[in-house]
């Protein structure tokens, strides 16, 4: 006889787990303030850009966008045709695979047909693996306090709108709610693998390695920084997280520019996503819920 399946939320719904997660967040904030101040002091003396722009033609870039849309819509149509045969957890998992697959296929196609090759100078500075890991973790800690501040700011804006009788309350995405309440523990770990190991690689190659470097060849550095990360924020389709995601994207770009190696923002992105999955284990409600 199989033991009853516990939900992720029920397993985490203890004062000890909640207290440990809150302690973890406080420690991250404290260490983050330390590394943020150090990073600002270091950058006061710092150097020119280490990231090489990607001077592709507009035709190549728009062909890339067309392929991205084609892969995304094609995958969505296939998923829609099979939706009636899939359980809700499997549908969510396959939907995430479609998004990441569309990103990966479009970048791969771009590397195959575009001139100059987008991957040729994507990491102009060689860094030992141990230093990539160390720098990525320190970069994550450096921007964590600002991520918290931008999130608090967004919730403050939401509270102000409610006082002015605007009907807007930030709510968790359907995926977040499903992961917290799911009876399928395998779903949580499958999404954890996708979130921590797959998404950082695919998204950093797409947004920093392709989009940012292309815009850098056409715009001033500040314009490329802002536009690439506005797109990064919009692509997540979450209004309440838009500003924090833009800030996160800018810090990923900062880590890329500061080191000249795409692996550093990948590690940074993986740390952020791992922290997000950890916080999902704590049943701490959003403001307004």
PDB file of C-alpha atoms in Angstrom:
ATOM      1  CA  UNK A   1       0.000   0.000   0.000  1.00  0.00           C
ATOM      2  CA  UNK A   2       1.426   3.324  -1.080  1.00  0.00           C
ATOM      3  CA  UNK A   3       1.744   6.087   1.538  1.00  0.00           C
ATOM      4  CA  UNK A   4      -0.455   9.154   0.993  1.00  0.00           C
ATOM      5  CA  UNK A   5       1.090  11.827  -1.209  1.00  0.00           C
ATOM      6  CA  UNK A   6       1.759  15.108   0.526  1.00  0.00           C
ATOM      7  CA  UNK A   7       1.630  18.413  -1.296  1.00  0.00           C
ATOM      8  CA  UNK A   8       4.647  20.686  -1.450  1.00  0.00           C
ATOM      9  CA  UNK A   9       2.697  23.302   0.465  1.00  0.00           C
ATOM     10  CA  UNK A  10       1.701  20.881   3.232  1.00  0.00           C
ATOM     11  CA  UNK A  11       5.262  19.602   3.563  1.00  0.00           C
ATOM     12  CA  UNK A  12       6.578  23.127   3.939  1.00  0.00           C
ATOM     13  CA  UNK A  13       3.776  24.462   6.136  1.00  0.00           C
ATOM     14  CA  UNK A  14       5.683  24.347   9.422  1.00  0.00           C
ATOM     15  CA  UNK A  15       6.943  27.234  11.552  1.00  0.00           C
ATOM     16  CA  UNK A  16      10.501  25.857  11.459  1.00  0.00           C
ATOM     17  CA  UNK A  17      10.663  25.756   7.635  1.00  0.00           C
ATOM     18  CA  UNK A  18       9.100  29.212   7.367  1.00  0.00           C
ATOM     19  CA  UNK A  19      11.547  30.633   9.948  1.00  0.00           C
ATOM     20  CA  UNK A  20      14.523  29.041   8.159  1.00  0.00           C
ATOM     21  CA  UNK A  21      13.472  30.497   4.808  1.00  0.00           C
ATOM     22  CA  UNK A  22      12.989  33.961   6.340  1.00  0.00           C
ATOM     23  CA  UNK A  23      16.435  33.660   7.991  1.00  0.00           C
ATOM     24  CA  UNK A  24      17.893  32.656   4.618  1.00  0.00           C
ATOM     25  CA  UNK A  25      16.355  35.749   2.973  1.00  0.00           C
ATOM     26  CA  UNK A  26      17.686  38.037   5.722  1.00  0.00           C
ATOM     27  CA  UNK A  27      21.192  36.569   5.435  1.00  0.00           C
ATOM     28  CA  UNK A  28      21.104  37.011   1.656  1.00  0.00           C
ATOM     29  CA  UNK A  29      20.087  40.628   2.117  1.00  0.00           C
ATOM     30  CA  UNK A  30      22.900  41.263   4.613  1.00  0.00           C
ATOM     31  CA  UNK A  31      25.628  39.633   2.543  1.00  0.00           C
ATOM     32  CA  UNK A  32      24.158  41.282  -0.554  1.00  0.00           C
ATOM     33  CA  UNK A  33      24.508  44.780   0.912  1.00  0.00           C
ATOM     34  CA  UNK A  34      28.149  44.036   1.695  1.00  0.00           C
ATOM     35  CA  UNK A  35      28.975  42.775  -1.809  1.00  0.00           C
ATOM     36  CA  UNK A  36      26.915  45.535  -3.455  1.00  0.00           C
ATOM     37  CA  UNK A  37      28.930  48.251  -1.692  1.00  0.00           C
ATOM     38  CA  UNK A  38      32.169  46.478  -2.605  1.00  0.00           C
ATOM     39  CA  UNK A  39      31.100  46.153  -6.238  1.00  0.00           C
ATOM     40  CA  UNK A  40      30.223  49.859  -6.431  1.00  0.00           C
ATOM     41  CA  UNK A  41      33.616  50.791  -4.986  1.00  0.00           C
ATOM     42  CA  UNK A  42      35.402  48.466  -7.422  1.00  0.00           C
ATOM     43  CA  UNK A  43      33.484  49.832 -10.413  1.00  0.00           C
ATOM     44  CA  UNK A  44      34.385  53.412  -9.492  1.00  0.00           C
ATOM     45  CA  UNK A  45      37.892  52.601 -10.748  1.00  0.00           C
ATOM     46  CA  UNK A  46      36.855  50.294 -13.566  1.00  0.00           C
ATOM     47  CA  UNK A  47      37.493  49.755 -17.062  1.00  0.00           C
ATOM     48  CA  UNK A  48      35.974  49.893 -20.490  1.00  0.00           C
ATOM     49  CA  UNK A  49      33.445  47.359 -21.745  1.00  0.00           C
ATOM     50  CA  UNK A  50      34.649  43.768 -22.065  1.00  0.00           C
ATOM     51  CA  UNK A  51      31.690  42.590 -24.153  1.00  0.00           C
ATOM     52  CA  UNK A  52      32.050  42.613 -27.931  1.00  0.00           C
ATOM     53  CA  UNK A  53      29.061  43.889 -29.916  1.00  0.00           C
ATOM     54  CA  UNK A  54      27.535  41.569 -32.515  1.00  0.00           C
ATOM     55  CA  UNK A  55      27.344  43.569 -35.788  1.00  0.00           C
ATOM     56  CA  UNK A  56      24.820  41.395 -37.628  1.00  0.00           C
ATOM     57  CA  UNK A  57      22.688  42.802 -40.443  1.00  0.00           C
ATOM     58  CA  UNK A  58      19.110  43.844 -39.689  1.00  0.00           C
ATOM     59  CA  UNK A  59      17.928  41.144 -42.118  1.00  0.00           C
ATOM     60  CA  UNK A  60      19.676  38.406 -40.115  1.00  0.00           C
ATOM     61  CA  UNK A  61      18.286  39.725 -36.858  1.00  0.00           C
ATOM     62  CA  UNK A  62      14.692  39.955 -38.112  1.00  0.00           C
ATOM     63  CA  UNK A  63      15.005  36.459 -39.576  1.00  0.00           C
ATOM     64  CA  UNK A  64      16.030  35.348 -36.081  1.00  0.00           C
ATOM     65  CA  UNK A  65      12.922  37.012 -34.604  1.00  0.00           C
ATOM     66  CA  UNK A  66      10.762  35.337 -37.250  1.00  0.00           C
ATOM     67  CA  UNK A  67      12.254  31.926 -36.395  1.00  0.00           C
ATOM     68  CA  UNK A  68      11.731  32.571 -32.692  1.00  0.00           C
ATOM     69  CA  UNK A  69       8.056  33.331 -33.304  1.00  0.00           C
ATOM     70  CA  UNK A  70       7.728  30.338 -35.625  1.00  0.00           C
ATOM     71  CA  UNK A  71       9.221  27.889 -33.117  1.00  0.00           C
ATOM     72  CA  UNK A  72       7.164  29.360 -30.280  1.00  0.00           C
ATOM     73  CA  UNK A  73       3.844  29.307 -32.149  1.00  0.00           C
ATOM     74  CA  UNK A  74       4.567  25.883 -33.679  1.00  0.00           C
ATOM     75  CA  UNK A  75       5.336  24.401 -30.278  1.00  0.00           C
ATOM     76  CA  UNK A  76       2.264  26.052 -28.806  1.00  0.00           C
ATOM     77  CA  UNK A  77       0.034  24.598 -31.537  1.00  0.00           C
ATOM     78  CA  UNK A  78       1.455  21.104 -31.001  1.00  0.00           C
ATOM     79  CA  UNK A  79       0.910  21.444 -27.273  1.00  0.00           C
ATOM     80  CA  UNK A  80      -2.636  22.702 -27.840  1.00  0.00           C
ATOM     81  CA  UNK A  81      -3.457  19.729 -30.051  1.00  0.00           C
ATOM     82  CA  UNK A  82      -2.297  17.330 -27.331  1.00  0.00           C
ATOM     83  CA  UNK A  83      -3.800  19.278 -24.411  1.00  0.00           C
ATOM     84  CA  UNK A  84      -6.790  16.968 -23.974  1.00  0.00           C
ATOM     85  CA  UNK A  85      -4.435  14.000 -23.446  1.00  0.00           C
ATOM     86  CA  UNK A  86      -2.264  15.730 -20.834  1.00  0.00           C
ATOM     87  CA  UNK A  87      -2.805  16.221 -17.124  1.00  0.00           C
ATOM     88  CA  UNK A  88      -2.559  19.768 -15.768  1.00  0.00           C
ATOM     89  CA  UNK A  89       0.933  19.242 -14.274  1.00  0.00           C
ATOM     90  CA  UNK A  90       2.218  17.708 -17.510  1.00  0.00           C
ATOM     91  CA  UNK A  91       0.667  20.530 -19.540  1.00  0.00           C
ATOM     92  CA  UNK A  92       2.512  23.116 -17.439  1.00  0.00           C
ATOM     93  CA  UNK A  93       5.795  21.237 -17.757  1.00  0.00           C
ATOM     94  CA  UNK A  94       5.413  20.846 -21.521  1.00  0.00           C
ATOM     95  CA  UNK A  95       4.535  24.539 -21.822  1.00  0.00           C
ATOM     96  CA  UNK A  96       7.818  25.474 -20.118  1.00  0.00           C
ATOM     97  CA  UNK A  97       9.667  23.092 -22.451  1.00  0.00           C
ATOM     98  CA  UNK A  98       8.052  24.767 -25.481  1.00  0.00           C
ATOM     99  CA  UNK A  99       9.222  28.234 -24.366  1.00  0.00           C
ATOM    100  CA  UNK A 100      12.799  27.187 -23.579  1.00  0.00           C
ATOM    101  CA  UNK A 101      12.933  24.995 -26.686  1.00  0.00           C
ATOM    102  CA  UNK A 102      11.838  27.886 -28.917  1.00  0.00           C
ATOM    103  CA  UNK A 103      14.547  30.098 -27.394  1.00  0.00           C
ATOM    104  CA  UNK A 104      17.237  27.422 -27.798  1.00  0.00           C
ATOM    105  CA  UNK A 105      16.291  26.478 -31.378  1.00  0.00           C
ATOM    106  CA  UNK A 106      16.217  30.107 -32.518  1.00  0.00           C
ATOM    107  CA  UNK A 107      19.669  30.811 -31.039  1.00  0.00           C
ATOM    108  CA  UNK A 108      20.998  27.588 -32.598  1.00  0.00           C
ATOM    109  CA  UNK A 109      19.572  28.494 -36.003  1.00  0.00           C
ATOM    110  CA  UNK A 110      21.068  31.959 -35.691  1.00  0.00           C
ATOM    111  CA  UNK A 111      24.503  30.496 -34.944  1.00  0.00           C
ATOM    112  CA  UNK A 112      24.178  28.351 -38.068  1.00  0.00           C
ATOM    113  CA  UNK A 113      23.131  30.930 -40.687  1.00  0.00           C
ATOM    114  CA  UNK A 114      24.058  34.403 -39.400  1.00  0.00           C
ATOM    115  CA  UNK A 115      27.246  36.246 -40.344  1.00  0.00           C
ATOM    116  CA  UNK A 116      29.290  37.023 -38.309  1.00  0.00           C
ATOM    117  CA  UNK A 117      28.654  33.968 -36.139  1.00  0.00           C
ATOM    118  CA  UNK A 118      26.899  35.078 -32.964  1.00  0.00           C
ATOM    119  CA  UNK A 119      28.889  32.619 -30.814  1.00  0.00           C
ATOM    120  CA  UNK A 120      32.356  33.644 -32.043  1.00  0.00           C
ATOM    121  CA  UNK A 121      33.024  36.402 -29.487  1.00  0.00           C
ATOM    122  CA  UNK A 122      30.255  35.724 -26.987  1.00  0.00           C
ATOM    123  CA  UNK A 123      32.845  35.187 -24.208  1.00  0.00           C
ATOM    124  CA  UNK A 124      35.920  37.225 -25.176  1.00  0.00           C
ATOM    125  CA  UNK A 125      37.538  36.786 -21.746  1.00  0.00           C
ATOM    126  CA  UNK A 126      38.548  33.268 -20.653  1.00  0.00           C
ATOM    127  CA  UNK A 127      37.927  32.640 -16.934  1.00  0.00           C
ATOM    128  CA  UNK A 128      38.689  29.449 -14.940  1.00  0.00           C
ATOM    129  CA  UNK A 129      35.538  27.518 -13.907  1.00  0.00           C
ATOM    130  CA  UNK A 130      36.080  28.034 -10.160  1.00  0.00           C
ATOM    131  CA  UNK A 131      36.348  31.794 -10.690  1.00  0.00           C
ATOM    132  CA  UNK A 132      33.211  31.822 -12.867  1.00  0.00           C
ATOM    133  CA  UNK A 133      31.307  30.169 -10.013  1.00  0.00           C
ATOM    134  CA  UNK A 134      32.732  32.531  -7.394  1.00  0.00           C
ATOM    135  CA  UNK A 135      32.084  35.667  -9.467  1.00  0.00           C
ATOM    136  CA  UNK A 136      28.564  34.565 -10.391  1.00  0.00           C
ATOM    137  CA  UNK A 137      27.590  33.961  -6.760  1.00  0.00           C
ATOM    138  CA  UNK A 138      29.105  37.287  -5.649  1.00  0.00           C
ATOM    139  CA  UNK A 139      27.274  39.093  -8.456  1.00  0.00           C
ATOM    140  CA  UNK A 140      23.986  37.514  -7.352  1.00  0.00           C
ATOM    141  CA  UNK A 141      24.581  38.656  -3.778  1.00  0.00           C
ATOM    142  CA  UNK A 142      25.496  42.139  -5.008  1.00  0.00           C
ATOM    143  CA  UNK A 143      22.184  42.800  -6.737  1.00  0.00           C
ATOM    144  CA  UNK A 144      19.924  40.927  -4.285  1.00  0.00           C
ATOM    145  CA  UNK A 145      19.263  44.014  -2.089  1.00  0.00           C
ATOM    146  CA  UNK A 146      18.163  46.063  -5.106  1.00  0.00           C
ATOM    147  CA  UNK A 147      15.941  43.193  -6.250  1.00  0.00           C
ATOM    148  CA  UNK A 148      14.239  43.253  -2.837  1.00  0.00           C
ATOM    149  CA  UNK A 149      13.851  47.040  -3.000  1.00  0.00           C
ATOM    150  CA  UNK A 150      12.310  46.997  -6.489  1.00  0.00           C
ATOM    151  CA  UNK A 151       9.910  44.229  -5.422  1.00  0.00           C
ATOM    152  CA  UNK A 152       8.855  46.242  -2.350  1.00  0.00           C
ATOM    153  CA  UNK A 153       8.425  49.303  -4.588  1.00  0.00           C
ATOM    154  CA  UNK A 154       6.106  47.383  -6.926  1.00  0.00           C
ATOM    155  CA  UNK A 155       3.983  46.165  -4.019  1.00  0.00           C
ATOM    156  CA  UNK A 156       3.895  49.740  -2.692  1.00  0.00           C
ATOM    157  CA  UNK A 157       2.616  50.954  -6.057  1.00  0.00           C
ATOM    158  CA  UNK A 158      -0.039  48.208  -5.985  1.00  0.00           C
ATOM    159  CA  UNK A 159      -1.118  49.311  -2.483  1.00  0.00           C
ATOM    160  CA  UNK A 160      -1.333  52.936  -3.651  1.00  0.00           C
ATOM    161  CA  UNK A 161      -3.491  51.928  -6.625  1.00  0.00           C
ATOM    162  CA  UNK A 162      -5.855  50.059  -4.305  1.00  0.00           C
ATOM    163  CA  UNK A 163      -6.194  53.183  -2.138  1.00  0.00           C
ATOM    164  CA  UNK A 164      -7.123  55.107  -5.302  1.00  0.00           C
ATOM    165  CA  UNK A 165      -9.775  52.448  -6.047  1.00  0.00           C
ATOM    166  CA  UNK A 166      -7.894  50.881  -8.945  1.00  0.00           C
ATOM    167  CA  UNK A 167      -8.611  47.174  -9.051  1.00  0.00           C
ATOM    168  CA  UNK A 168      -5.073  45.815  -9.101  1.00  0.00           C
ATOM    169  CA  UNK A 169      -3.495  43.373  -6.674  1.00  0.00           C
ATOM    170  CA  UNK A 170      -0.289  41.478  -7.463  1.00  0.00           C
ATOM    171  CA  UNK A 171      -1.033  37.769  -7.453  1.00  0.00           C
ATOM    172  CA  UNK A 172       1.216  34.780  -7.964  1.00  0.00           C
ATOM    173  CA  UNK A 173       1.474  33.351 -11.452  1.00  0.00           C
ATOM    174  CA  UNK A 174      -0.622  30.224 -12.074  1.00  0.00           C
ATOM    175  CA  UNK A 175       2.596  28.218 -12.272  1.00  0.00           C
ATOM    176  CA  UNK A 176       3.735  29.421  -8.834  1.00  0.00           C
ATOM    177  CA  UNK A 177       0.382  28.554  -7.267  1.00  0.00           C
ATOM    178  CA  UNK A 178       0.397  25.129  -8.935  1.00  0.00           C
ATOM    179  CA  UNK A 179       3.908  24.337  -7.700  1.00  0.00           C
ATOM    180  CA  UNK A 180       3.011  25.310  -4.137  1.00  0.00           C
ATOM    181  CA  UNK A 181      -0.172  23.227  -4.104  1.00  0.00           C
ATOM    182  CA  UNK A 182       0.757  20.287  -6.326  1.00  0.00           C
ATOM    183  CA  UNK A 183       0.440  16.722  -5.058  1.00  0.00           C
ATOM    184  CA  UNK A 184       3.081  15.653  -7.600  1.00  0.00           C
ATOM    185  CA  UNK A 185       6.469  16.158  -5.968  1.00  0.00           C
ATOM    186  CA  UNK A 186       8.162  15.099  -9.220  1.00  0.00           C
ATOM    187  CA  UNK A 187       6.620  18.185 -10.888  1.00  0.00           C
ATOM    188  CA  UNK A 188       8.308  20.511  -8.402  1.00  0.00           C
ATOM    189  CA  UNK A 189      11.708  18.902  -9.001  1.00  0.00           C
ATOM    190  CA  UNK A 190      11.225  18.774 -12.773  1.00  0.00           C
ATOM    191  CA  UNK A 191      10.472  22.499 -12.820  1.00  0.00           C
ATOM    192  CA  UNK A 192      13.378  23.025 -10.437  1.00  0.00           C
ATOM    193  CA  UNK A 193      15.748  21.382 -12.915  1.00  0.00           C
ATOM    194  CA  UNK A 194      14.295  23.403 -15.802  1.00  0.00           C
ATOM    195  CA  UNK A 195      14.454  26.648 -13.813  1.00  0.00           C
ATOM    196  CA  UNK A 196      17.928  26.285 -12.322  1.00  0.00           C
ATOM    197  CA  UNK A 197      19.870  24.463 -15.046  1.00  0.00           C
ATOM    198  CA  UNK A 198      18.119  24.982 -18.397  1.00  0.00           C
ATOM    199  CA  UNK A 199      16.503  28.426 -18.331  1.00  0.00           C
ATOM    200  CA  UNK A 200      19.628  30.371 -17.213  1.00  0.00           C
ATOM    201  CA  UNK A 201      21.730  28.989 -20.087  1.00  0.00           C
ATOM    202  CA  UNK A 202      19.073  29.477 -22.768  1.00  0.00           C
ATOM    203  CA  UNK A 203      17.895  32.906 -21.610  1.00  0.00           C
ATOM    204  CA  UNK A 204      21.377  34.355 -21.095  1.00  0.00           C
ATOM    205  CA  UNK A 205      22.457  33.275 -24.570  1.00  0.00           C
ATOM    206  CA  UNK A 206      19.268  34.816 -25.984  1.00  0.00           C
ATOM    207  CA  UNK A 207      18.989  38.084 -24.058  1.00  0.00           C
ATOM    208  CA  UNK A 208      22.612  38.897 -23.240  1.00  0.00           C
ATOM    209  CA  UNK A 209      24.502  36.954 -25.917  1.00  0.00           C
ATOM    210  CA  UNK A 210      22.234  37.806 -28.869  1.00  0.00           C
ATOM    211  CA  UNK A 211      19.790  40.651 -28.165  1.00  0.00           C
ATOM    212  CA  UNK A 212      22.008  42.870 -26.009  1.00  0.00           C
ATOM    213  CA  UNK A 213      25.075  42.458 -28.230  1.00  0.00           C
ATOM    214  CA  UNK A 214      23.035  43.195 -31.369  1.00  0.00           C
ATOM    215  CA  UNK A 215      21.503  46.337 -29.824  1.00  0.00           C
ATOM    216  CA  UNK A 216      24.947  47.391 -28.634  1.00  0.00           C
ATOM    217  CA  UNK A 217      26.104  47.442 -32.255  1.00  0.00           C
ATOM    218  CA  UNK A 218      23.198  49.776 -33.173  1.00  0.00           C
ATOM    219  CA  UNK A 219      22.579  51.937 -30.094  1.00  0.00           C
ATOM    220  CA  UNK A 220      24.471  53.722 -27.377  1.00  0.00           C
ATOM    221  CA  UNK A 221      25.410  51.408 -24.480  1.00  0.00           C
ATOM    222  CA  UNK A 222      22.717  52.810 -22.177  1.00  0.00           C
ATOM    223  CA  UNK A 223      20.037  52.423 -24.846  1.00  0.00           C
ATOM    224  CA  UNK A 224      21.073  48.810 -25.497  1.00  0.00           C
ATOM    225  CA  UNK A 225      21.091  48.081 -21.756  1.00  0.00           C
ATOM    226  CA  UNK A 226      17.608  49.492 -21.175  1.00  0.00           C
ATOM    227  CA  UNK A 227      15.898  48.128 -24.298  1.00  0.00           C
ATOM    228  CA  UNK A 228      17.288  44.577 -23.981  1.00  0.00           C
ATOM    229  CA  UNK A 229      16.161  44.334 -20.378  1.00  0.00           C
ATOM    230  CA  UNK A 230      12.749  45.887 -20.939  1.00  0.00           C
ATOM    231  CA  UNK A 231      12.205  43.036 -23.423  1.00  0.00           C
ATOM    232  CA  UNK A 232      13.525  40.601 -20.792  1.00  0.00           C
ATOM    233  CA  UNK A 233      10.964  41.927 -18.302  1.00  0.00           C
ATOM    234  CA  UNK A 234       8.071  41.887 -20.779  1.00  0.00           C
ATOM    235  CA  UNK A 235       8.714  38.333 -22.014  1.00  0.00           C
ATOM    236  CA  UNK A 236       7.787  36.937 -18.566  1.00  0.00           C
ATOM    237  CA  UNK A 237       4.213  38.298 -18.907  1.00  0.00           C
ATOM    238  CA  UNK A 238       3.937  39.305 -15.232  1.00  0.00           C
ATOM    239  CA  UNK A 239       3.090  42.962 -14.578  1.00  0.00           C
ATOM    240  CA  UNK A 240       3.841  42.824 -10.852  1.00  0.00           C
ATOM    241  CA  UNK A 241       7.334  41.422 -11.568  1.00  0.00           C
ATOM    242  CA  UNK A 242       8.153  43.677 -14.536  1.00  0.00           C
ATOM    243  CA  UNK A 243      10.311  46.227 -12.691  1.00  0.00           C
ATOM    244  CA  UNK A 244      12.224  43.635 -10.609  1.00  0.00           C
ATOM    245  CA  UNK A 245      12.866  41.596 -13.768  1.00  0.00           C
ATOM    246  CA  UNK A 246      14.180  44.669 -15.604  1.00  0.00           C
ATOM    247  CA  UNK A 247      16.503  45.377 -12.662  1.00  0.00           C
ATOM    248  CA  UNK A 248      17.619  41.728 -12.594  1.00  0.00           C
ATOM    249  CA  UNK A 249      18.336  41.804 -16.330  1.00  0.00           C
ATOM    250  CA  UNK A 250      20.407  44.972 -15.976  1.00  0.00           C
ATOM    251  CA  UNK A 251      22.513  43.376 -13.267  1.00  0.00           C
ATOM    252  CA  UNK A 252      23.004  40.263 -15.379  1.00  0.00           C
ATOM    253  CA  UNK A 253      24.213  42.561 -18.155  1.00  0.00           C
ATOM    254  CA  UNK A 254      26.459  44.384 -15.680  1.00  0.00           C
ATOM    255  CA  UNK A 255      27.986  41.047 -14.629  1.00  0.00           C
ATOM    256  CA  UNK A 256      28.516  40.184 -18.300  1.00  0.00           C
ATOM    257  CA  UNK A 257      30.139  43.537 -19.102  1.00  0.00           C
ATOM    258  CA  UNK A 258      32.285  43.435 -15.985  1.00  0.00           C
ATOM    259  CA  UNK A 259      33.725  39.984 -16.711  1.00  0.00           C
ATOM    260  CA  UNK A 260      33.427  39.518 -20.491  1.00  0.00           C
ATOM    261  CA  UNK A 261      32.218  35.925 -20.062  1.00  0.00           C
ATOM    262  CA  UNK A 262      28.623  34.767 -20.632  1.00  0.00           C
ATOM    263  CA  UNK A 263      29.048  31.979 -18.044  1.00  0.00           C
ATOM    264  CA  UNK A 264      29.084  34.531 -15.192  1.00  0.00           C
ATOM    265  CA  UNK A 265      25.525  35.848 -15.745  1.00  0.00           C
ATOM    266  CA  UNK A 266      24.427  32.227 -16.322  1.00  0.00           C
ATOM    267  CA  UNK A 267      25.651  31.301 -12.810  1.00  0.00           C
ATOM    268  CA  UNK A 268      24.118  34.498 -11.437  1.00  0.00           C
ATOM    269  CA  UNK A 269      20.779  33.692 -13.115  1.00  0.00           C
ATOM    270  CA  UNK A 270      20.905  30.103 -11.788  1.00  0.00           C
ATOM    271  CA  UNK A 271      21.476  31.385  -8.229  1.00  0.00           C
ATOM    272  CA  UNK A 272      18.475  33.697  -8.516  1.00  0.00           C
ATOM    273  CA  UNK A 273      16.214  30.939  -9.839  1.00  0.00           C
ATOM    274  CA  UNK A 274      17.424  28.463  -7.196  1.00  0.00           C
ATOM    275  CA  UNK A 275      16.638  31.024  -4.503  1.00  0.00           C
ATOM    276  CA  UNK A 276      13.169  31.528  -6.002  1.00  0.00           C
ATOM    277  CA  UNK A 277      12.487  27.777  -5.939  1.00  0.00           C
ATOM    278  CA  UNK A 278      13.643  27.663  -2.316  1.00  0.00           C
ATOM    279  CA  UNK A 279      11.276  30.480  -1.344  1.00  0.00           C
ATOM    280  CA  UNK A 280       8.390  28.571  -2.944  1.00  0.00           C
ATOM    281  CA  UNK A 281       8.796  26.032  -0.163  1.00  0.00           C
ATOM    282  CA  UNK A 282       7.687  28.619   2.404  1.00  0.00           C
ATOM    283  CA  UNK A 283       3.963  29.427   2.512  1.00  0.00           C
ATOM    284  CA  UNK A 284       4.496  33.177   2.827  1.00  0.00           C
ATOM    285  CA  UNK A 285       1.627  35.028   1.128  1.00  0.00           C
ATOM    286  CA  UNK A 286       2.023  38.015  -1.141  1.00  0.00           C
ATOM    287  CA  UNK A 287       0.859  41.413   0.143  1.00  0.00           C
ATOM    288  CA  UNK A 288      -2.842  41.813  -0.442  1.00  0.00           C
ATOM    289  CA  UNK A 289      -3.632  38.098  -0.422  1.00  0.00           C
TER     290      UNK A 289
END
